[in-house]
Amino acid sequence: MEIKKRVLIVDDEKAIRDSVGELIKEEGYSVVTAPNFELAMAQSKYVDCIILDLQLSPKFEMDGGTFLKHVWKDIWCDVPIIVYSGFLGIMGIDEDLKQIERLCGKGRNIYRCISKSSGVKLLIEAVNECLKKNSGGAVMDAGK
């Protein structure tokens, strides 16, 4: 039996986590969702792709930018990230990436940036492309 690729969705909006998660499951992938970094760490030890909202609620300890810094620092340094946020899309992809780098530092594994206003079709296409190109995931290690 083939092991399903695992996608982690980190978004503070439950409706988005649930609806995007269902669509990704329909594509044949395993899905784990979390509203914040702490729950993401607690719920999953291995992922092949991360979908991340940059504007996580201030009630959580960590926003999406800080999450990215942790990912790039030592936890999931090789896992491709699809940034899916209402924060994107106004300036175009090059400017979006520059702004993310200004906020979060330079990362090496942002696969794609997609605005939530673009809808989920582009997101699902990006997940499919990403998981076909990237054969291996990474184990999370909260102890690092």
JSON list of C-alpha atoms in Angstrom, two decimals:
[
{"chain": "A", "resi": 1, "resn": "MET", "atom": "CA", "xyz": [0.00, 0.00, 0.00]},
{"chain": "A", "resi": 2, "resn": "GLU", "atom": "CA", "xyz": [1.32, 3.41, -0.97]},
{"chain": "A", "resi": 3, "resn": "ILE", "atom": "CA", "xyz": [1.81, 5.91, 1.84]},
{"chain": "A", "resi": 4, "resn": "LYS", "atom": "CA", "xyz": [-0.19, 9.08, 1.29]},
{"chain": "A", "resi": 5, "resn": "LYS", "atom": "CA", "xyz": [1.69, 12.36, 1.18]},
{"chain": "A", "resi": 6, "resn": "ARG", "atom": "CA", "xyz": [0.87, 14.51, 4.18]},
{"chain": "A", "resi": 7, "resn": "VAL", "atom": "CA", "xyz": [-0.11, 18.18, 4.01]},
{"chain": "A", "resi": 8, "resn": "LEU", "atom": "CA", "xyz": [-0.13, 20.47, 7.05]},
{"chain": "A", "resi": 9, "resn": "ILE", "atom": "CA", "xyz": [-2.54, 23.42, 6.89]},
{"chain": "A", "resi": 10, "resn": "VAL", "atom": "CA", "xyz": [-1.80, 26.23, 9.36]},
{"chain": "A", "resi": 11, "resn": "ASP", "atom": "CA", "xyz": [-4.56, 28.85, 9.36]},
{"chain": "A", "resi": 12, "resn": "ASP", "atom": "CA", "xyz": [-6.39, 30.48, 12.24]},
{"chain": "A", "resi": 13, "resn": "GLU", "atom": "CA", "xyz": [-9.71, 30.36, 10.35]},
{"chain": "A", "resi": 14, "resn": "LYS", "atom": "CA", "xyz": [-11.34, 26.99, 11.01]},
{"chain": "A", "resi": 15, "resn": "ALA", "atom": "CA", "xyz": [-13.61, 27.27, 7.96]},
{"chain": "A", "resi": 16, "resn": "ILE", "atom": "CA", "xyz": [-10.58, 27.66, 5.69]},
{"chain": "A", "resi": 17, "resn": "ARG", "atom": "CA", "xyz": [-8.69, 24.81, 7.36]},
{"chain": "A", "resi": 18, "resn": "ASP", "atom": "CA", "xyz": [-11.71, 22.53, 7.03]},
{"chain": "A", "resi": 19, "resn": "SER", "atom": "CA", "xyz": [-12.69, 23.41, 3.46]},
{"chain": "A", "resi": 20, "resn": "VAL", "atom": "CA", "xyz": [-9.15, 23.39, 2.07]},
{"chain": "A", "resi": 21, "resn": "GLY", "atom": "CA", "xyz": [-8.42, 20.21, 4.01]},
{"chain": "A", "resi": 22, "resn": "GLU", "atom": "CA", "xyz": [-11.41, 18.42, 2.48]},
{"chain": "A", "resi": 23, "resn": "LEU", "atom": "CA", "xyz": [-10.40, 19.45, -1.04]},
{"chain": "A", "resi": 24, "resn": "ILE", "atom": "CA", "xyz": [-6.85, 18.23, -0.48]},
{"chain": "A", "resi": 25, "resn": "LYS", "atom": "CA", "xyz": [-8.14, 14.92, 0.90]},
{"chain": "A", "resi": 26, "resn": "GLU", "atom": "CA", "xyz": [-10.19, 14.54, -2.29]},
{"chain": "A", "resi": 27, "resn": "GLU", "atom": "CA", "xyz": [-6.89, 14.74, -4.18]},
{"chain": "A", "resi": 28, "resn": "GLY", "atom": "CA", "xyz": [-5.72, 11.67, -2.26]},
{"chain": "A", "resi": 29, "resn": "TYR", "atom": "CA", "xyz": [-3.48, 13.26, 0.37]},
{"chain": "A", "resi": 30, "resn": "SER", "atom": "CA", "xyz": [-3.47, 12.98, 4.13]},
{"chain": "A", "resi": 31, "resn": "VAL", "atom": "CA", "xyz": [-4.23, 16.27, 5.90]},
{"chain": "A", "resi": 32, "resn": "VAL", "atom": "CA", "xyz": [-3.36, 17.67, 9.31]},
{"chain": "A", "resi": 33, "resn": "THR", "atom": "CA", "xyz": [-4.68, 21.08, 10.33]},
{"chain": "A", "resi": 34, "resn": "ALA", "atom": "CA", "xyz": [-3.71, 23.51, 13.06]},
{"chain": "A", "resi": 35, "resn": "PRO", "atom": "CA", "xyz": [-4.59, 27.10, 13.96]},
{"chain": "A", "resi": 36, "resn": "ASN", "atom": "CA", "xyz": [-1.07, 27.82, 15.22]},
{"chain": "A", "resi": 37, "resn": "PHE", "atom": "CA", "xyz": [2.53, 26.64, 15.48]},
{"chain": "A", "resi": 38, "resn": "GLU", "atom": "CA", "xyz": [2.17, 24.90, 18.83]},
{"chain": "A", "resi": 39, "resn": "LEU", "atom": "CA", "xyz": [-0.70, 22.70, 17.67]},
{"chain": "A", "resi": 40, "resn": "ALA", "atom": "CA", "xyz": [1.04, 22.04, 14.38]},
{"chain": "A", "resi": 41, "resn": "MET", "atom": "CA", "xyz": [4.02, 20.70, 16.32]},
{"chain": "A", "resi": 42, "resn": "ALA", "atom": "CA", "xyz": [1.82, 18.63, 18.62]},
{"chain": "A", "resi": 43, "resn": "GLN", "atom": "CA", "xyz": [-0.34, 17.08, 15.90]},
{"chain": "A", "resi": 44, "resn": "SER", "atom": "CA", "xyz": [2.14, 15.99, 13.29]},
{"chain": "A", "resi": 45, "resn": "LYS", "atom": "CA", "xyz": [5.64, 14.58, 13.23]},
{"chain": "A", "resi": 46, "resn": "TYR", "atom": "CA", "xyz": [6.06, 14.23, 9.47]},
{"chain": "A", "resi": 47, "resn": "VAL", "atom": "CA", "xyz": [4.83, 16.42, 6.62]},
{"chain": "A", "resi": 48, "resn": "ASP", "atom": "CA", "xyz": [5.49, 16.69, 2.89]},
{"chain": "A", "resi": 49, "resn": "CYS", "atom": "CA", "xyz": [4.07, 20.19, 2.35]},
{"chain": "A", "resi": 50, "resn": "ILE", "atom": "CA", "xyz": [2.89, 23.09, 4.50]},
{"chain": "A", "resi": 51, "resn": "ILE", "atom": "CA", "xyz": [0.11, 25.51, 3.57]},
{"chain": "A", "resi": 52, "resn": "LEU", "atom": "CA", "xyz": [0.57, 28.62, 5.70]},
{"chain": "A", "resi": 53, "resn": "ASP", "atom": "CA", "xyz": [-1.50, 31.72, 6.31]},
{"chain": "A", "resi": 54, "resn": "LEU", "atom": "CA", "xyz": [0.80, 34.61, 7.21]},
{"chain": "A", "resi": 55, "resn": "GLN", "atom": "CA", "xyz": [-1.83, 36.53, 9.16]},
{"chain": "A", "resi": 56, "resn": "LEU", "atom": "CA", "xyz": [-2.51, 34.26, 12.10]},
{"chain": "A", "resi": 57, "resn": "SER", "atom": "CA", "xyz": [-4.63, 35.68, 14.90]},
{"chain": "A", "resi": 58, "resn": "PRO", "atom": "CA", "xyz": [-2.82, 37.84, 17.48]},
{"chain": "A", "resi": 59, "resn": "LYS", "atom": "CA", "xyz": [-4.30, 35.64, 20.22]},
{"chain": "A", "resi": 60, "resn": "PHE", "atom": "CA", "xyz": [-1.75, 32.97, 19.28]},
{"chain": "A", "resi": 61, "resn": "GLU", "atom": "CA", "xyz": [1.87, 33.13, 20.40]},
{"chain": "A", "resi": 62, "resn": "MET", "atom": "CA", "xyz": [3.21, 33.16, 16.87]},
{"chain": "A", "resi": 63, "resn": "ASP", "atom": "CA", "xyz": [2.14, 34.75, 13.59]},
{"chain": "A", "resi": 64, "resn": "GLY", "atom": "CA", "xyz": [2.81, 33.23, 10.18]},
{"chain": "A", "resi": 65, "resn": "GLY", "atom": "CA", "xyz": [6.04, 35.19, 9.75]},
{"chain": "A", "resi": 66, "resn": "THR", "atom": "CA", "xyz": [7.46, 33.89, 13.01]},
{"chain": "A", "resi": 67, "resn": "PHE", "atom": "CA", "xyz": [6.29, 30.40, 12.04]},
{"chain": "A", "resi": 68, "resn": "LEU", "atom": "CA", "xyz": [8.32, 30.73, 8.84]},
{"chain": "A", "resi": 69, "resn": "LYS", "atom": "CA", "xyz": [11.39, 31.78, 10.81]},
{"chain": "A", "resi": 70, "resn": "HIS", "atom": "CA", "xyz": [11.12, 28.63, 12.93]},
{"chain": "A", "resi": 71, "resn": "VAL", "atom": "CA", "xyz": [10.57, 26.45, 9.87]},
{"chain": "A", "resi": 72, "resn": "TRP", "atom": "CA", "xyz": [13.61, 27.91, 8.16]},
{"chain": "A", "resi": 73, "resn": "LYS", "atom": "CA", "xyz": [15.74, 27.81, 11.27]},
{"chain": "A", "resi": 74, "resn": "ASP", "atom": "CA", "xyz": [15.68, 24.17, 12.22]},
{"chain": "A", "resi": 75, "resn": "ILE", "atom": "CA", "xyz": [12.40, 22.33, 12.18]},
{"chain": "A", "resi": 76, "resn": "TRP", "atom": "CA", "xyz": [11.12, 21.71, 8.66]},
{"chain": "A", "resi": 77, "resn": "CYS", "atom": "CA", "xyz": [13.95, 23.38, 6.78]},
{"chain": "A", "resi": 78, "resn": "ASP", "atom": "CA", "xyz": [13.42, 21.31, 3.62]},
{"chain": "A", "resi": 79, "resn": "VAL", "atom": "CA", "xyz": [9.63, 21.07, 3.54]},
{"chain": "A", "resi": 80, "resn": "PRO", "atom": "CA", "xyz": [8.09, 23.15, 0.74]},
{"chain": "A", "resi": 81, "resn": "ILE", "atom": "CA", "xyz": [5.73, 25.87, 1.91]},
{"chain": "A", "resi": 82, "resn": "ILE", "atom": "CA", "xyz": [2.78, 27.29, 0.03]},
{"chain": "A", "resi": 83, "resn": "VAL", "atom": "CA", "xyz": [1.88, 30.66, 1.47]},
{"chain": "A", "resi": 84, "resn": "TYR", "atom": "CA", "xyz": [-1.90, 31.05, 1.19]},
{"chain": "A", "resi": 85, "resn": "SER", "atom": "CA", "xyz": [-2.92, 34.37, 2.65]},
{"chain": "A", "resi": 86, "resn": "GLY", "atom": "CA", "xyz": [-5.17, 37.37, 2.26]},
{"chain": "A", "resi": 87, "resn": "PHE", "atom": "CA", "xyz": [-1.93, 39.32, 2.76]},
{"chain": "A", "resi": 88, "resn": "LEU", "atom": "CA", "xyz": [-0.84, 38.48, -0.80]},
{"chain": "A", "resi": 89, "resn": "GLY", "atom": "CA", "xyz": [-1.82, 39.38, -4.31]},
{"chain": "A", "resi": 90, "resn": "ILE", "atom": "CA", "xyz": [-1.89, 43.14, -4.28]},
{"chain": "A", "resi": 91, "resn": "MET", "atom": "CA", "xyz": [1.61, 43.74, -5.62]},
{"chain": "A", "resi": 92, "resn": "GLY", "atom": "CA", "xyz": [2.35, 40.61, -7.64]},
{"chain": "A", "resi": 93, "resn": "ILE", "atom": "CA", "xyz": [4.41, 37.56, -6.78]},
{"chain": "A", "resi": 94, "resn": "ASP", "atom": "CA", "xyz": [7.87, 39.17, -6.91]},
{"chain": "A", "resi": 95, "resn": "GLU", "atom": "CA", "xyz": [6.83, 41.94, -4.55]},
{"chain": "A", "resi": 96, "resn": "ASP", "atom": "CA", "xyz": [4.99, 39.46, -2.32]},
{"chain": "A", "resi": 97, "resn": "LEU", "atom": "CA", "xyz": [8.17, 37.38, -1.96]},
{"chain": "A", "resi": 98, "resn": "LYS", "atom": "CA", "xyz": [10.25, 40.49, -1.24]},
{"chain": "A", "resi": 99, "resn": "GLN", "atom": "CA", "xyz": [7.76, 41.55, 1.42]},
{"chain": "A", "resi": 100, "resn": "ILE", "atom": "CA", "xyz": [7.83, 38.09, 3.02]},
{"chain": "A", "resi": 101, "resn": "GLU", "atom": "CA", "xyz": [11.63, 38.23, 3.06]},
{"chain": "A", "resi": 102, "resn": "ARG", "atom": "CA", "xyz": [11.52, 41.68, 4.68]},
{"chain": "A", "resi": 103, "resn": "LEU", "atom": "CA", "xyz": [9.13, 40.43, 7.36]},
{"chain": "A", "resi": 104, "resn": "CYS", "atom": "CA", "xyz": [10.53, 36.96, 7.94]},
{"chain": "A", "resi": 105, "resn": "GLY", "atom": "CA", "xyz": [14.03, 36.83, 6.55]},
{"chain": "A", "resi": 106, "resn": "LYS", "atom": "CA", "xyz": [15.12, 34.95, 3.48]},
{"chain": "A", "resi": 107, "resn": "GLY", "atom": "CA", "xyz": [13.82, 31.41, 3.24]},
{"chain": "A", "resi": 108, "resn": "ARG", "atom": "CA", "xyz": [14.72, 28.71, 0.81]},
{"chain": "A", "resi": 109, "resn": "ASN", "atom": "CA", "xyz": [11.59, 26.66, 0.53]},
{"chain": "A", "resi": 110, "resn": "ILE", "atom": "CA", "xyz": [8.62, 28.83, -0.39]},
{"chain": "A", "resi": 111, "resn": "TYR", "atom": "CA", "xyz": [7.15, 26.85, -3.25]},
{"chain": "A", "resi": 112, "resn": "ARG", "atom": "CA", "xyz": [4.44, 29.33, -4.16]},
{"chain": "A", "resi": 113, "resn": "CYS", "atom": "CA", "xyz": [2.52, 32.34, -2.84]},
{"chain": "A", "resi": 114, "resn": "ILE", "atom": "CA", "xyz": [-1.21, 32.37, -3.50]},
{"chain": "A", "resi": 115, "resn": "SER", "atom": "CA", "xyz": [-3.71, 35.00, -2.44]},
{"chain": "A", "resi": 116, "resn": "LYS", "atom": "CA", "xyz": [-6.86, 33.73, -0.74]},
{"chain": "A", "resi": 117, "resn": "SER", "atom": "CA", "xyz": [-8.79, 36.01, -3.07]},
{"chain": "A", "resi": 118, "resn": "SER", "atom": "CA", "xyz": [-7.61, 33.80, -5.97]},
{"chain": "A", "resi": 119, "resn": "GLY", "atom": "CA", "xyz": [-9.77, 30.96, -4.66]},
{"chain": "A", "resi": 120, "resn": "VAL", "atom": "CA", "xyz": [-8.79, 27.39, -3.94]},
{"chain": "A", "resi": 121, "resn": "LYS", "atom": "CA", "xyz": [-8.32, 26.06, -7.48]},
{"chain": "A", "resi": 122, "resn": "LEU", "atom": "CA", "xyz": [-4.84, 27.59, -7.76]},
{"chain": "A", "resi": 123, "resn": "LEU", "atom": "CA", "xyz": [-4.00, 26.31, -4.29]},
{"chain": "A", "resi": 124, "resn": "ILE", "atom": "CA", "xyz": [-4.99, 22.73, -5.13]},
{"chain": "A", "resi": 125, "resn": "GLU", "atom": "CA", "xyz": [-3.00, 22.90, -8.38]},
{"chain": "A", "resi": 126, "resn": "ALA", "atom": "CA", "xyz": [0.03, 24.17, -6.43]},
{"chain": "A", "resi": 127, "resn": "VAL", "atom": "CA", "xyz": [-0.27, 21.37, -3.86]},
{"chain": "A", "resi": 128, "resn": "ASN", "atom": "CA", "xyz": [-0.46, 18.74, -6.61]},
{"chain": "A", "resi": 129, "resn": "GLU", "atom": "CA", "xyz": [2.55, 20.21, -8.46]},
{"chain": "A", "resi": 130, "resn": "CYS", "atom": "CA", "xyz": [4.53, 20.60, -5.26]},
{"chain": "A", "resi": 131, "resn": "LEU", "atom": "CA", "xyz": [3.97, 17.06, -4.06]},
{"chain": "A", "resi": 132, "resn": "LYS", "atom": "CA", "xyz": [4.81, 15.60, -7.46]},
{"chain": "A", "resi": 133, "resn": "LYS", "atom": "CA", "xyz": [8.10, 17.54, -7.63]},
{"chain": "A", "resi": 134, "resn": "ASN", "atom": "CA", "xyz": [9.15, 17.04, -4.03]},
{"chain": "A", "resi": 135, "resn": "SER", "atom": "CA", "xyz": [9.50, 13.39, -3.18]},
{"chain": "A", "resi": 136, "resn": "GLY", "atom": "CA", "xyz": [10.50, 13.59, 0.48]},
{"chain": "A", "resi": 137, "resn": "GLY", "atom": "CA", "xyz": [9.03, 15.25, 3.51]},
{"chain": "A", "resi": 138, "resn": "ALA", "atom": "CA", "xyz": [10.65, 15.99, 6.82]},
{"chain": "A", "resi": 139, "resn": "VAL", "atom": "CA", "xyz": [10.30, 14.92, 10.39]},
{"chain": "A", "resi": 140, "resn": "MET", "atom": "CA", "xyz": [9.50, 17.70, 12.83]},
{"chain": "A", "resi": 141, "resn": "ASP", "atom": "CA", "xyz": [11.62, 17.92, 15.94]},
{"chain": "A", "resi": 142, "resn": "ALA", "atom": "CA", "xyz": [10.21, 20.24, 18.56]},
{"chain": "A", "resi": 143, "resn": "GLY", "atom": "CA", "xyz": [13.25, 19.63, 20.73]},
{"chain": "A", "resi": 144, "resn": "LYS", "atom": "CA", "xyz": [15.68, 21.50, 18.51]}
]
